[in-house]
Coordinates of C-alpha atoms in Angstrom, one line a residue:
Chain A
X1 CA 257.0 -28.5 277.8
X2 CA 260.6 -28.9 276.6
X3 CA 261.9 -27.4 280.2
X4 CA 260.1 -30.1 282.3
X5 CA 261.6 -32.6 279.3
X6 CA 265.0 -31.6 280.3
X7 CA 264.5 -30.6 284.0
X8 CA 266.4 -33.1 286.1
X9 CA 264.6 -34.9 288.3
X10 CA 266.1 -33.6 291.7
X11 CA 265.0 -30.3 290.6
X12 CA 261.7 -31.1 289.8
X13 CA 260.7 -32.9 293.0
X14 CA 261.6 -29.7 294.5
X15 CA 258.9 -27.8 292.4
X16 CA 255.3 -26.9 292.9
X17 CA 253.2 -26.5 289.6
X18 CA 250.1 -24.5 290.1
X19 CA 247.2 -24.1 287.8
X20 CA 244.8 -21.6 288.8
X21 CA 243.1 -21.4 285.3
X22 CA 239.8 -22.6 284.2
X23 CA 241.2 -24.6 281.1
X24 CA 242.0 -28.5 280.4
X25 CA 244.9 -27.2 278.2
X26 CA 247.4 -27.3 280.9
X27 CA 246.6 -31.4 282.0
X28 CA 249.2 -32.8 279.8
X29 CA 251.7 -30.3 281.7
X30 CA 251.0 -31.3 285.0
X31 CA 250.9 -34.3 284.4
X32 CA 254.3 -34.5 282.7
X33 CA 255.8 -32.5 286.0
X34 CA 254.2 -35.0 288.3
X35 CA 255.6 -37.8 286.5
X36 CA 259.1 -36.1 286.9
X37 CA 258.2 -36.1 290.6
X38 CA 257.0 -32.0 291.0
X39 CA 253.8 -31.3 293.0
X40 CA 250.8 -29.9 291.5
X41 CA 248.2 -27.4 293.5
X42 CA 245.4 -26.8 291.3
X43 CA 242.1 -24.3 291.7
X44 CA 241.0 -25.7 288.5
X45 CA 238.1 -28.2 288.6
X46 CA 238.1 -29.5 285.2
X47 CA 241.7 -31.3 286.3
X48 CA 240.2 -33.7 288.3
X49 CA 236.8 -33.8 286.1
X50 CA 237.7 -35.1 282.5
X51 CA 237.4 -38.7 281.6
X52 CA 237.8 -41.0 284.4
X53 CA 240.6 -42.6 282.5
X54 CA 242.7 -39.2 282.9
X55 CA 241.7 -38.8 286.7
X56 CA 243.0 -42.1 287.1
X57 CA 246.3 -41.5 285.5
X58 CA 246.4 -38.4 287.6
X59 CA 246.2 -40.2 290.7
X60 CA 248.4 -42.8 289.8
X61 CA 251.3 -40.7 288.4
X62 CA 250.8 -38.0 291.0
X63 CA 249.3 -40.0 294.1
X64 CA 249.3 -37.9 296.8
X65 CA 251.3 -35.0 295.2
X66 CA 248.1 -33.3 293.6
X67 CA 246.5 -31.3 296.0
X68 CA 242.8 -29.5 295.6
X69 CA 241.2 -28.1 298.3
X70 CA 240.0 -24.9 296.6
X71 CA 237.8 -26.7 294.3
X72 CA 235.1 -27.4 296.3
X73 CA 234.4 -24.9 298.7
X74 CA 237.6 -22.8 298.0
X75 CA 238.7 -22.0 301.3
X76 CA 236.9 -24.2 303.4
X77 CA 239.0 -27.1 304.5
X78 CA 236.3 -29.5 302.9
X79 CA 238.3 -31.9 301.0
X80 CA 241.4 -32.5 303.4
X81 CA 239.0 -33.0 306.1
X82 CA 237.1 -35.7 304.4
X83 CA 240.8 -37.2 303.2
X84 CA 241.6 -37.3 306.6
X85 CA 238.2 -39.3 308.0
X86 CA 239.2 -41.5 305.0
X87 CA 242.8 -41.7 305.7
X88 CA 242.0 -42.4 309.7
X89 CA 239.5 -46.0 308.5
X90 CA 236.4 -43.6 308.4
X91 CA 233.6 -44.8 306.4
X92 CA 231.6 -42.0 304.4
X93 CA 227.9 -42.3 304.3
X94 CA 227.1 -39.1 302.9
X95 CA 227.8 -35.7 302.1
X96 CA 225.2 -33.4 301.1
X97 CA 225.9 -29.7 300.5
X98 CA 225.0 -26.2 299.4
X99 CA 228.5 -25.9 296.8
X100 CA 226.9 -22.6 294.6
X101 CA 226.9 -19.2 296.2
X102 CA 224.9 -18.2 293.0
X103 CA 221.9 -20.4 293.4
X104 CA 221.9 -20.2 296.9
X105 CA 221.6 -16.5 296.8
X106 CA 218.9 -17.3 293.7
X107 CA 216.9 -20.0 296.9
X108 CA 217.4 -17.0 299.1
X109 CA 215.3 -14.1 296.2
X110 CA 212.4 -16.8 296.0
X111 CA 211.8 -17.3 299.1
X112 CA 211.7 -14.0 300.2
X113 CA 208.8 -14.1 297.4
X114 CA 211.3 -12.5 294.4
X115 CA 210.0 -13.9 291.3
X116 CA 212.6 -16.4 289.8
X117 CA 213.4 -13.7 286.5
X118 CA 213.9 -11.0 288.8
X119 CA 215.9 -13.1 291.3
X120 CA 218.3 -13.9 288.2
X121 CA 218.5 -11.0 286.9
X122 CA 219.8 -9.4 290.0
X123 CA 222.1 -12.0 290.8
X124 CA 223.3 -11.2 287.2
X125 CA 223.5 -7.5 288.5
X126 CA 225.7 -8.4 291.3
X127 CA 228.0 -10.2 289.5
X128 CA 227.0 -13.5 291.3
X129 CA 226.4 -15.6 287.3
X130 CA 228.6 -15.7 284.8
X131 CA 227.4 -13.4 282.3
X132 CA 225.1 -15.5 280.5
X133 CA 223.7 -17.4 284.1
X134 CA 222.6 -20.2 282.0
X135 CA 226.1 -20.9 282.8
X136 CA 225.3 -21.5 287.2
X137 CA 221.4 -22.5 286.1
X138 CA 222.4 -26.0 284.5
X139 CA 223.7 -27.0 287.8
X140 CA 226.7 -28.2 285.7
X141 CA 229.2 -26.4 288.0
X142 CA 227.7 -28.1 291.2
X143 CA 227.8 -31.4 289.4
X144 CA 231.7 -31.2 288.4
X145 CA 231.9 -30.4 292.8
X146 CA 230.2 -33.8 293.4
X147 CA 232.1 -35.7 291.1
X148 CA 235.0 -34.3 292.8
X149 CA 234.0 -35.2 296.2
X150 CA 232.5 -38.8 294.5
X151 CA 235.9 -39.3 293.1
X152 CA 237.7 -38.6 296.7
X153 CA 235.3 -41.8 297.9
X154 CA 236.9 -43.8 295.4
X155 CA 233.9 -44.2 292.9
X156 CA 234.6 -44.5 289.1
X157 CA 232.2 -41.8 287.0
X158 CA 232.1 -39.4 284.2
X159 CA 230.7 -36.5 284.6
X160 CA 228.1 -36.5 282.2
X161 CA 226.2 -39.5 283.9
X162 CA 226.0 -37.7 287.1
X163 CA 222.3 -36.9 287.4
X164 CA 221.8 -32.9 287.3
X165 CA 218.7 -31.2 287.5
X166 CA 218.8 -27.7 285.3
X167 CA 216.7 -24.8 286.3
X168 CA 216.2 -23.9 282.5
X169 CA 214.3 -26.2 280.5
X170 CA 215.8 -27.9 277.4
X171 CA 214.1 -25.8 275.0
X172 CA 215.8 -22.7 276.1
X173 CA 219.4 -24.0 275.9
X174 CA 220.3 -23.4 273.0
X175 CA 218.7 -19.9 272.0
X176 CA 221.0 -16.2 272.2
X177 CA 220.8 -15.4 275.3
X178 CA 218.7 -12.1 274.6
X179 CA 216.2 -14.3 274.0
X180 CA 216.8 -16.5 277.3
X181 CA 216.6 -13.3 279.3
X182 CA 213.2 -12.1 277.7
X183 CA 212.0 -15.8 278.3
X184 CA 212.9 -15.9 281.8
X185 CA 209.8 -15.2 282.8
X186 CA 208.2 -18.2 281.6
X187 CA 209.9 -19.7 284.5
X188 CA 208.0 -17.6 287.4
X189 CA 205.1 -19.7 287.7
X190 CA 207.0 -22.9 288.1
X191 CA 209.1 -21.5 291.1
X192 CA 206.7 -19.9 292.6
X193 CA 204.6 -22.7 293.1
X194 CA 207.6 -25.2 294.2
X195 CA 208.4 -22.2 296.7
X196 CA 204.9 -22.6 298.5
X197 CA 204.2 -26.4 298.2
X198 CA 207.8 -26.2 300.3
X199 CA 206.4 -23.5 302.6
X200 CA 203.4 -25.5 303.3
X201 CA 205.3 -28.2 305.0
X202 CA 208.0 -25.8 307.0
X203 CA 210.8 -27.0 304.1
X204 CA 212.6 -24.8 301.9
X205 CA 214.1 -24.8 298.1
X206 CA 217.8 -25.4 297.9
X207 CA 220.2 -26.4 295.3
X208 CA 221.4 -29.6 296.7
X209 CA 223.9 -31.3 295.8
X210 CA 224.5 -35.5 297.6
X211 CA 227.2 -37.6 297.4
X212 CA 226.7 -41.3 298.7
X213 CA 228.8 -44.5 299.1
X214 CA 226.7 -45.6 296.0
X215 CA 226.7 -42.3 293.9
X216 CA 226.1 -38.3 293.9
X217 CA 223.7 -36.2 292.1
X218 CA 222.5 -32.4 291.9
X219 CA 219.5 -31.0 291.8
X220 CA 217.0 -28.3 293.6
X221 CA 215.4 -30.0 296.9
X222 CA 212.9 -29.7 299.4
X223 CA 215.0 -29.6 302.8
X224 CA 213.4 -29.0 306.8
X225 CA 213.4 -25.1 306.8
X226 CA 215.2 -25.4 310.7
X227 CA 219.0 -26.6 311.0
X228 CA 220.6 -28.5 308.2
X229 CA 220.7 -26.8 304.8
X230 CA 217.6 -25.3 304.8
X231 CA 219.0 -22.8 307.6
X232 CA 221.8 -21.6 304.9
X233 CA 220.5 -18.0 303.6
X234 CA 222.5 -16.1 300.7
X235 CA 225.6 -17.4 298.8
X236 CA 227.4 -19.5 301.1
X237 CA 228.5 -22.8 301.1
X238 CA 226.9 -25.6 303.8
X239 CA 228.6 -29.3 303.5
X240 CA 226.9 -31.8 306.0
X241 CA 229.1 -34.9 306.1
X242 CA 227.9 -37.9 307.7
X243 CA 230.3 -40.9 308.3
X244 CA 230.3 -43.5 310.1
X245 CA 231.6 -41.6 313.1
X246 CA 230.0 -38.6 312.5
X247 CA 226.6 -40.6 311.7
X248 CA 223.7 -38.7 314.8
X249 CA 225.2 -35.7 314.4
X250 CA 227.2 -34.6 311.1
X251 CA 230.3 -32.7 311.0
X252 CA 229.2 -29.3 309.2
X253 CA 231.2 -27.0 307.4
X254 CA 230.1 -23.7 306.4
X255 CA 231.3 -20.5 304.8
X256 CA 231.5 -18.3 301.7
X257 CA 232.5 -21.4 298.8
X258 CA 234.2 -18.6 296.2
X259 CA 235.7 -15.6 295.5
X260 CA 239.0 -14.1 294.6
X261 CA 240.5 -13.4 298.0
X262 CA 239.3 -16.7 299.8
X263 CA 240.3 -19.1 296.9
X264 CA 243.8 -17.3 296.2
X265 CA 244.5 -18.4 300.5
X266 CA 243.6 -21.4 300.2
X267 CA 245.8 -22.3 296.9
X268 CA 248.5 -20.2 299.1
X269 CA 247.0 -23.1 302.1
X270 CA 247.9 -25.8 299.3
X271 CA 251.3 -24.7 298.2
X272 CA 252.5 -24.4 302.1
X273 CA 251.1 -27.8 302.7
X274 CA 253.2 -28.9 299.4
X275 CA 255.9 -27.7 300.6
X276 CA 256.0 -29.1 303.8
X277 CA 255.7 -32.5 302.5
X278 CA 258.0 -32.0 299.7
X279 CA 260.5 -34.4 300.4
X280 CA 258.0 -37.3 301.8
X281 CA 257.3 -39.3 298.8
Chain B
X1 CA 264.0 -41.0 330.2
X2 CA 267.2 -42.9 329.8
X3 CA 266.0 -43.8 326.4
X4 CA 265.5 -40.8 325.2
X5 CA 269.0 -39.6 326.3
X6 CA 270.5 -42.4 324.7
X7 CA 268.8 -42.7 321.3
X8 CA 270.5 -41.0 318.8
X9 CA 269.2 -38.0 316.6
X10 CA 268.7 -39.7 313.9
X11 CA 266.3 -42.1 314.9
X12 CA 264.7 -39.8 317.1
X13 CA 263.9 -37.2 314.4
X14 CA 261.5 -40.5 313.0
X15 CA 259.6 -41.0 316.5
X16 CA 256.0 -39.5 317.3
X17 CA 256.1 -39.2 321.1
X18 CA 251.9 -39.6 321.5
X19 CA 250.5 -38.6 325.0
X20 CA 247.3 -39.0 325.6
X21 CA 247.1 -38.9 329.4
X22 CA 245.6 -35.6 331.3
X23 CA 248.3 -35.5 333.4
X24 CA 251.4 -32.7 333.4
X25 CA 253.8 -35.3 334.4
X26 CA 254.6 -36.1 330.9
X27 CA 255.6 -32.7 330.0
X28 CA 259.5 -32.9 330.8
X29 CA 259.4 -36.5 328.9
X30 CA 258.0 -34.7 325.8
X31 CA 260.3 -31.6 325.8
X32 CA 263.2 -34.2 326.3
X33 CA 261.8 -35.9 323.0
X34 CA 261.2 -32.7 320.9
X35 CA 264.7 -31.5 321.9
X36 CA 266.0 -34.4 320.3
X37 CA 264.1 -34.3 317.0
X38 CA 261.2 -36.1 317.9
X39 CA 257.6 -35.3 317.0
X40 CA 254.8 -34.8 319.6
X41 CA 251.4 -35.3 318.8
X42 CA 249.1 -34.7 321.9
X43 CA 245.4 -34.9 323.4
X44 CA 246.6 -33.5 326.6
X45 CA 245.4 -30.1 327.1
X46 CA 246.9 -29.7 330.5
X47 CA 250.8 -29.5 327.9
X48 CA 249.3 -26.5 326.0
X49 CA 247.9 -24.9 328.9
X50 CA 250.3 -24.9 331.8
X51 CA 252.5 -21.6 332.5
X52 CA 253.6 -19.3 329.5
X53 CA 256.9 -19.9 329.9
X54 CA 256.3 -24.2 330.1
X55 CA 254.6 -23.4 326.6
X56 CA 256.9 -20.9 325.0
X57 CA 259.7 -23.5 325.9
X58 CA 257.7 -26.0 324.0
X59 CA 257.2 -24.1 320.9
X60 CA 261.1 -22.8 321.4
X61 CA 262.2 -27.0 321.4
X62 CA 259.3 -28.1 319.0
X63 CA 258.2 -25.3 316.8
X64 CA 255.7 -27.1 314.3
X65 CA 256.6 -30.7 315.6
X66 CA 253.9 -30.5 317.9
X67 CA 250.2 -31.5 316.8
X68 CA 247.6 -30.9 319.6
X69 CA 244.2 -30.8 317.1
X70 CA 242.3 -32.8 319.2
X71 CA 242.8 -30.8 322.6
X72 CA 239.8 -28.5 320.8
X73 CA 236.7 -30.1 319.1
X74 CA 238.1 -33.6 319.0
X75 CA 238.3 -34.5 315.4
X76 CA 236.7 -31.2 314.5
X77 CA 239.4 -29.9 311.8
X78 CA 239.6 -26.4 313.9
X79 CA 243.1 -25.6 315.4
X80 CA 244.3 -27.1 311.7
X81 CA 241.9 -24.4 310.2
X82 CA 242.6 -21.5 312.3
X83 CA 246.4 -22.2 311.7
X84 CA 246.3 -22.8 308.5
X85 CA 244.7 -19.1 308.3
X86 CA 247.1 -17.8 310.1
X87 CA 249.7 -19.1 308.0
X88 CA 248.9 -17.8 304.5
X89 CA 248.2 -14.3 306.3
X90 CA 245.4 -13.9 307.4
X91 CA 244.0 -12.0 310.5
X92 CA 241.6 -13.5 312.8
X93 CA 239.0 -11.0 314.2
X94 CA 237.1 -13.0 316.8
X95 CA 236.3 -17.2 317.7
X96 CA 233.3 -17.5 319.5
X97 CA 232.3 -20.6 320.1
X98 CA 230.3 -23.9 322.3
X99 CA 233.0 -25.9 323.0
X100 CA 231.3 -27.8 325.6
X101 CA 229.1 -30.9 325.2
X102 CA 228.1 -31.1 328.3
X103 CA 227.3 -27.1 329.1
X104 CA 225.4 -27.4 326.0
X105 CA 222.9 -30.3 326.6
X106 CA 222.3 -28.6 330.1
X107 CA 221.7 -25.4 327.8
X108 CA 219.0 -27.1 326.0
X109 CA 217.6 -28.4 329.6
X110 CA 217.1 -25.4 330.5
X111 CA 215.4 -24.1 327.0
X112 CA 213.1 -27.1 326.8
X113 CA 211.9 -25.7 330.8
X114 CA 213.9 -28.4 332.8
X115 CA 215.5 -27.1 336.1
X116 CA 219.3 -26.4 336.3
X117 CA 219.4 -29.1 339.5
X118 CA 218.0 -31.2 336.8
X119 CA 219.3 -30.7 334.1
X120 CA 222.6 -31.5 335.5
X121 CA 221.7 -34.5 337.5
X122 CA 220.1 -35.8 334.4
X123 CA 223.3 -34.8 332.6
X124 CA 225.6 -36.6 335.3
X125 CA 223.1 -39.9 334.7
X126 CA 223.7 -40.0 331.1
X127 CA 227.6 -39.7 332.0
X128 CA 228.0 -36.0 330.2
X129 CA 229.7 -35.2 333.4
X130 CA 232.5 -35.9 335.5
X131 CA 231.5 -37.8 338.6
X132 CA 231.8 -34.3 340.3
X133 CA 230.0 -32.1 338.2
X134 CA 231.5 -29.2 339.3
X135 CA 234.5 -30.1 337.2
X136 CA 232.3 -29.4 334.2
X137 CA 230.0 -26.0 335.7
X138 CA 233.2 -24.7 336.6
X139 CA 233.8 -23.4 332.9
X140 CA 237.4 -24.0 333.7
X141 CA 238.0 -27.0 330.6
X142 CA 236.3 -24.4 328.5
X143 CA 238.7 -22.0 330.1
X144 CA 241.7 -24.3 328.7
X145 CA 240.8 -24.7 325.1
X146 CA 239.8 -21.1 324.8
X147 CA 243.7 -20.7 326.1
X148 CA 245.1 -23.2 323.4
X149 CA 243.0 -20.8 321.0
X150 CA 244.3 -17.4 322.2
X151 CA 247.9 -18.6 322.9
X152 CA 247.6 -19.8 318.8
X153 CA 246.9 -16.4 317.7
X154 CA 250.2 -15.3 319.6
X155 CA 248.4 -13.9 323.1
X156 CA 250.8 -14.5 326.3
X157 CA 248.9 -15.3 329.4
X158 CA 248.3 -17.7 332.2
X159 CA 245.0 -20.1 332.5
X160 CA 244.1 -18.4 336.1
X161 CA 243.7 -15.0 334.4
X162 CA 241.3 -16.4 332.0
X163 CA 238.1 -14.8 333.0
X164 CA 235.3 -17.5 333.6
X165 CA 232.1 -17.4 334.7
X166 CA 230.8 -20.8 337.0
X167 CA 227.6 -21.4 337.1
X168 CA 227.7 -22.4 340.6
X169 CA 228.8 -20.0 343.4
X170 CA 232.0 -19.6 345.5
X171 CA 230.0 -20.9 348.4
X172 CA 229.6 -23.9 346.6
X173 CA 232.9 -24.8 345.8
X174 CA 234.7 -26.2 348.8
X175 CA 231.7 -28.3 350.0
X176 CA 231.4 -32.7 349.9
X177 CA 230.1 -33.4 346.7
X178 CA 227.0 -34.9 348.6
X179 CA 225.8 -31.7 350.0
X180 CA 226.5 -29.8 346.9
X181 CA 224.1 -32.3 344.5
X182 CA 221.8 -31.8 347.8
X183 CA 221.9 -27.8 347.2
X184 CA 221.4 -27.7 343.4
X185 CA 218.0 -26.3 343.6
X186 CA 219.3 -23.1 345.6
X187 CA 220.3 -22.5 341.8
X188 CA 216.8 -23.1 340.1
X189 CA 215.4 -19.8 340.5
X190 CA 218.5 -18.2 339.2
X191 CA 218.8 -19.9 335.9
X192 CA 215.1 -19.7 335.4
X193 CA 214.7 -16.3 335.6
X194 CA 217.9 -15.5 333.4
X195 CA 216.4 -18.5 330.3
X196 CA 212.8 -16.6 330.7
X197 CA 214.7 -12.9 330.1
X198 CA 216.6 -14.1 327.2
X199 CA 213.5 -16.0 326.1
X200 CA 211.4 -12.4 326.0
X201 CA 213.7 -10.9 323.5
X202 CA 214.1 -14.4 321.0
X203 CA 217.8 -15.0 322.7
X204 CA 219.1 -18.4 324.2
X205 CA 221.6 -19.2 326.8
X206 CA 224.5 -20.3 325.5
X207 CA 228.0 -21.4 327.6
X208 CA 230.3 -19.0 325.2
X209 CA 233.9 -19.1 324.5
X210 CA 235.0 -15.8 323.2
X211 CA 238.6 -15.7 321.9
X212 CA 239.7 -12.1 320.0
X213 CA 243.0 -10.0 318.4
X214 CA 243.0 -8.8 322.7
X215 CA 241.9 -11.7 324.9
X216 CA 239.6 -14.4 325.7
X217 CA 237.2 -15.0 328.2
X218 CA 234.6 -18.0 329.2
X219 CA 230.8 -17.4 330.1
X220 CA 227.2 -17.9 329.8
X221 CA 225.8 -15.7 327.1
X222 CA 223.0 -14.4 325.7
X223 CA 222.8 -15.1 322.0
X224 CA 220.2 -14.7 319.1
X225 CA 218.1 -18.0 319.4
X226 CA 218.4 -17.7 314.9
X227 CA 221.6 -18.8 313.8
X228 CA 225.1 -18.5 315.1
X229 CA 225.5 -20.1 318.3
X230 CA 221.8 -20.0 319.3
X231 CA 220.8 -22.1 316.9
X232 CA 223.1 -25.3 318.5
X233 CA 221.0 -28.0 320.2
X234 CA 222.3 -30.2 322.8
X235 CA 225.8 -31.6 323.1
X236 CA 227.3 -30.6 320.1
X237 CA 230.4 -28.6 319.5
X238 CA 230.3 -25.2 317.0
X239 CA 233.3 -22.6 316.3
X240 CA 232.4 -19.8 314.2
X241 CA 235.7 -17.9 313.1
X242 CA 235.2 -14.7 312.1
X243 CA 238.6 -13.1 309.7
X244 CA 239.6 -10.5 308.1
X245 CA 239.1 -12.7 304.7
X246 CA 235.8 -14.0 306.8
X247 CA 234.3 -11.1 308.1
X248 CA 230.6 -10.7 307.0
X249 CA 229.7 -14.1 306.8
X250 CA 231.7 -16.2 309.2
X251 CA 233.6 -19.8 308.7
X252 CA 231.9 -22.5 310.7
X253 CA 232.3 -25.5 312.2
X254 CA 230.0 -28.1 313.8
X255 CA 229.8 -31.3 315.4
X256 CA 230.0 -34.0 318.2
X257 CA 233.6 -32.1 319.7
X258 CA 234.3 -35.0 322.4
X259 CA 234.1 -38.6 322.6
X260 CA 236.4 -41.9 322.5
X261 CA 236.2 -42.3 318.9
X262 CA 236.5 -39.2 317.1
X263 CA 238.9 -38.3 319.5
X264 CA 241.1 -41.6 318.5
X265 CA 240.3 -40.6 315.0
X266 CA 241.8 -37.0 315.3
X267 CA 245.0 -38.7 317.1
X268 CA 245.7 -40.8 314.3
X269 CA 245.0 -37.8 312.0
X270 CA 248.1 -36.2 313.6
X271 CA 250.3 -39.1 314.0
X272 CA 249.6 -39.7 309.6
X273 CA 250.1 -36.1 309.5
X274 CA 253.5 -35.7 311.5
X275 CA 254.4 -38.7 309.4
X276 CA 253.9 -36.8 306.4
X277 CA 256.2 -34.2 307.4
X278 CA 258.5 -36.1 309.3
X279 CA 261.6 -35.5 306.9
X280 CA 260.5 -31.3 306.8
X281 CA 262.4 -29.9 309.7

């Protein structure tokens, strides 16, 4: 960190830092270049997830000069739209959202009456989990999303009290993951029989994921099978934010939430956006 | 416009000129502001949409200075979104979208078995109309934002050579509103027939937009009644972009696209916006 030490500060207001890695290593960094006055872009959710205590330094050394977007949704313009009903007197009421292109596709496999194993194991195949899936299955990923978007609405959490409903139980956590895999099936009967008490009643299974004025949590819900999430099919992303102008009918945002090509466009979105409002603080 | 003649530059570069008329008259006025540094932010489609050469002027004066987001979907974040593509390179395929609250609630009429004489009367009552609703069934506002889209991808052409479909005819046009409301149900049989034939094959009736790489052109439409467009009840707005980075599944966009108040919202959106980058340019 010794060139941002001796960097001088006209220089550095000038600069953008971006952090596109999955690490918490680099926070100290950006946070010393925002406190020289640089701009930080950053695809990397566990900035803006550790202790609330480091968010709010973030935020108070960087202010407006960290930006993002790709974190939730990658390329969809979820967060700067819900900055700008914010920024505009807007009043949130809720935001509820399909954020995991993994278990969405997994929602998709059982109700098209794939059992829940076999629905993992494909989406494993496809290269939709991380290679051990237990990895999308805790719902941890969705839950560092909401505590992004919680933390936009101004409320004060850590991440380990938002409420997050695995799809594994405890007792498989912890085991090699050979042995998850083989176990997997265990699961099927569970699934299945959420899947039709959902059916019954024209609802479907997704992996939910609601942020209130009062709080967020994750977990797998029944929603109406017709408009709304529950007309989302495969991996993308559905956000359905309800304010207090947008309160009868939601604005809805939907899209494919990851990959490569869309995320790298929208940090290339946040750098331009950077730049253009480089000398404006 | 003396005062814009006399200000000098550098207080001008720190106005926002805001117009949120539907008149052309103010056009001259805002040139006259951009030329001098100002910033325009606009409602008015009638400034985006008069002749090529008015517009080409205005982006020659004001390049990026002038913000005209709500002049398609209100506070829906779409001409932001679609630029915003643009900008980091990316190539958009086709826009296809209902960009008309009230075509769309006589849409639904017409699904839920309603006549088109009354469907539009009834649309007219609840104020979705102009008090002369041929202002509306001409297709020609639709006409106008589906310009401000094409003419944002980089297409040249007029508003007259737009091809739109009205769903009233020719003979209809010239006559006193009186004895047009009093001819309505020459329609009826018309737009029955065409809802019962897109009925037979699980399609809706849908007042499209349809903006691609070549052209653009206004209409009713047949669409698949599941998802998309066909799945859009009443007088809500919904753009699905389709990309070269958003090819197989589409980026969408839905919600209430008119109104006083998110319209308001979307002005002030812009105004914080050119704020932001007043000191860019």
């Amino acid at each position: 960190m010794a060139f941002l030490d001796a960097a001088p500060s006209e220089l550095m207001t000038r600069a953008i830092v971006v952090d596109t890695s999955d690490s918490t290593d680099l926070v100290p960094l950006l946070r010393a270049a925002l406190s020289r006055g640089a701009r930080v872009v950053t695809a990397n959710k566990h900035v803006l997830t550790g202790p609330q205590a480091d968010f709010d330094e973030l935020r108070r050394v960087g202010g407006m000069r960290v930006l993002y977007e790709t974190t939730v949704g990658a390329g969809l313009p979820v967060l700067g739209t819900v900055a700008s009903l914010l920024a505009t007197g807007d009043e949130v009421l809720s935001i509820s959202g399909c954020m995991s292109g993994t278990l969405g596709y997994l929602c998709g496999e059982l109700e098209a009456g794939t059992s829940f194993s076999a629905g993992v194991l494909r989406a494993r195949e496809l290269g939709f989990t991380e290679p051990d899936p237990r990895a999308d299955l805790s719902g941890r990923d969705v839950a560092r999303k909401a505590l992004i978007l919680a933390r936009l609405l101004g409320q004060k959490r850590e991440c380990a009290t938002v409420p997050t409903e695995s799809l594994y139980p405890d007792s498989l956590a912890d085991v090699p993951l050979e042995e998850f895999v083989r176990r997997l099936p265990e699961l099927d009967g569970r699934y299945e029989k959420m899947m039709r008490a959902a059916a019954r009643t024209e609802r479907a299974l997704r992996y939910v994921a609601t942020v209130t004025a009062e709080g967020c949590e994750v977990g797998l819900r029944e929603v109406p099978k017709k408009g709304g999430l529950g007309s989302l099919e495969g991996p993308e992303n559905k956000f359905v934010i309800r304010t207090r102008r947008y309160d009868e009918h939601p604005l809805v945002i939907q899209g494919p939430g990851a990959g490569p090509e869309v995320t790298a466009a929208g940090v290339l979105a946040d750098i331009l956006l950077a730049m253009e409002t480089t000398c404006s603080q």
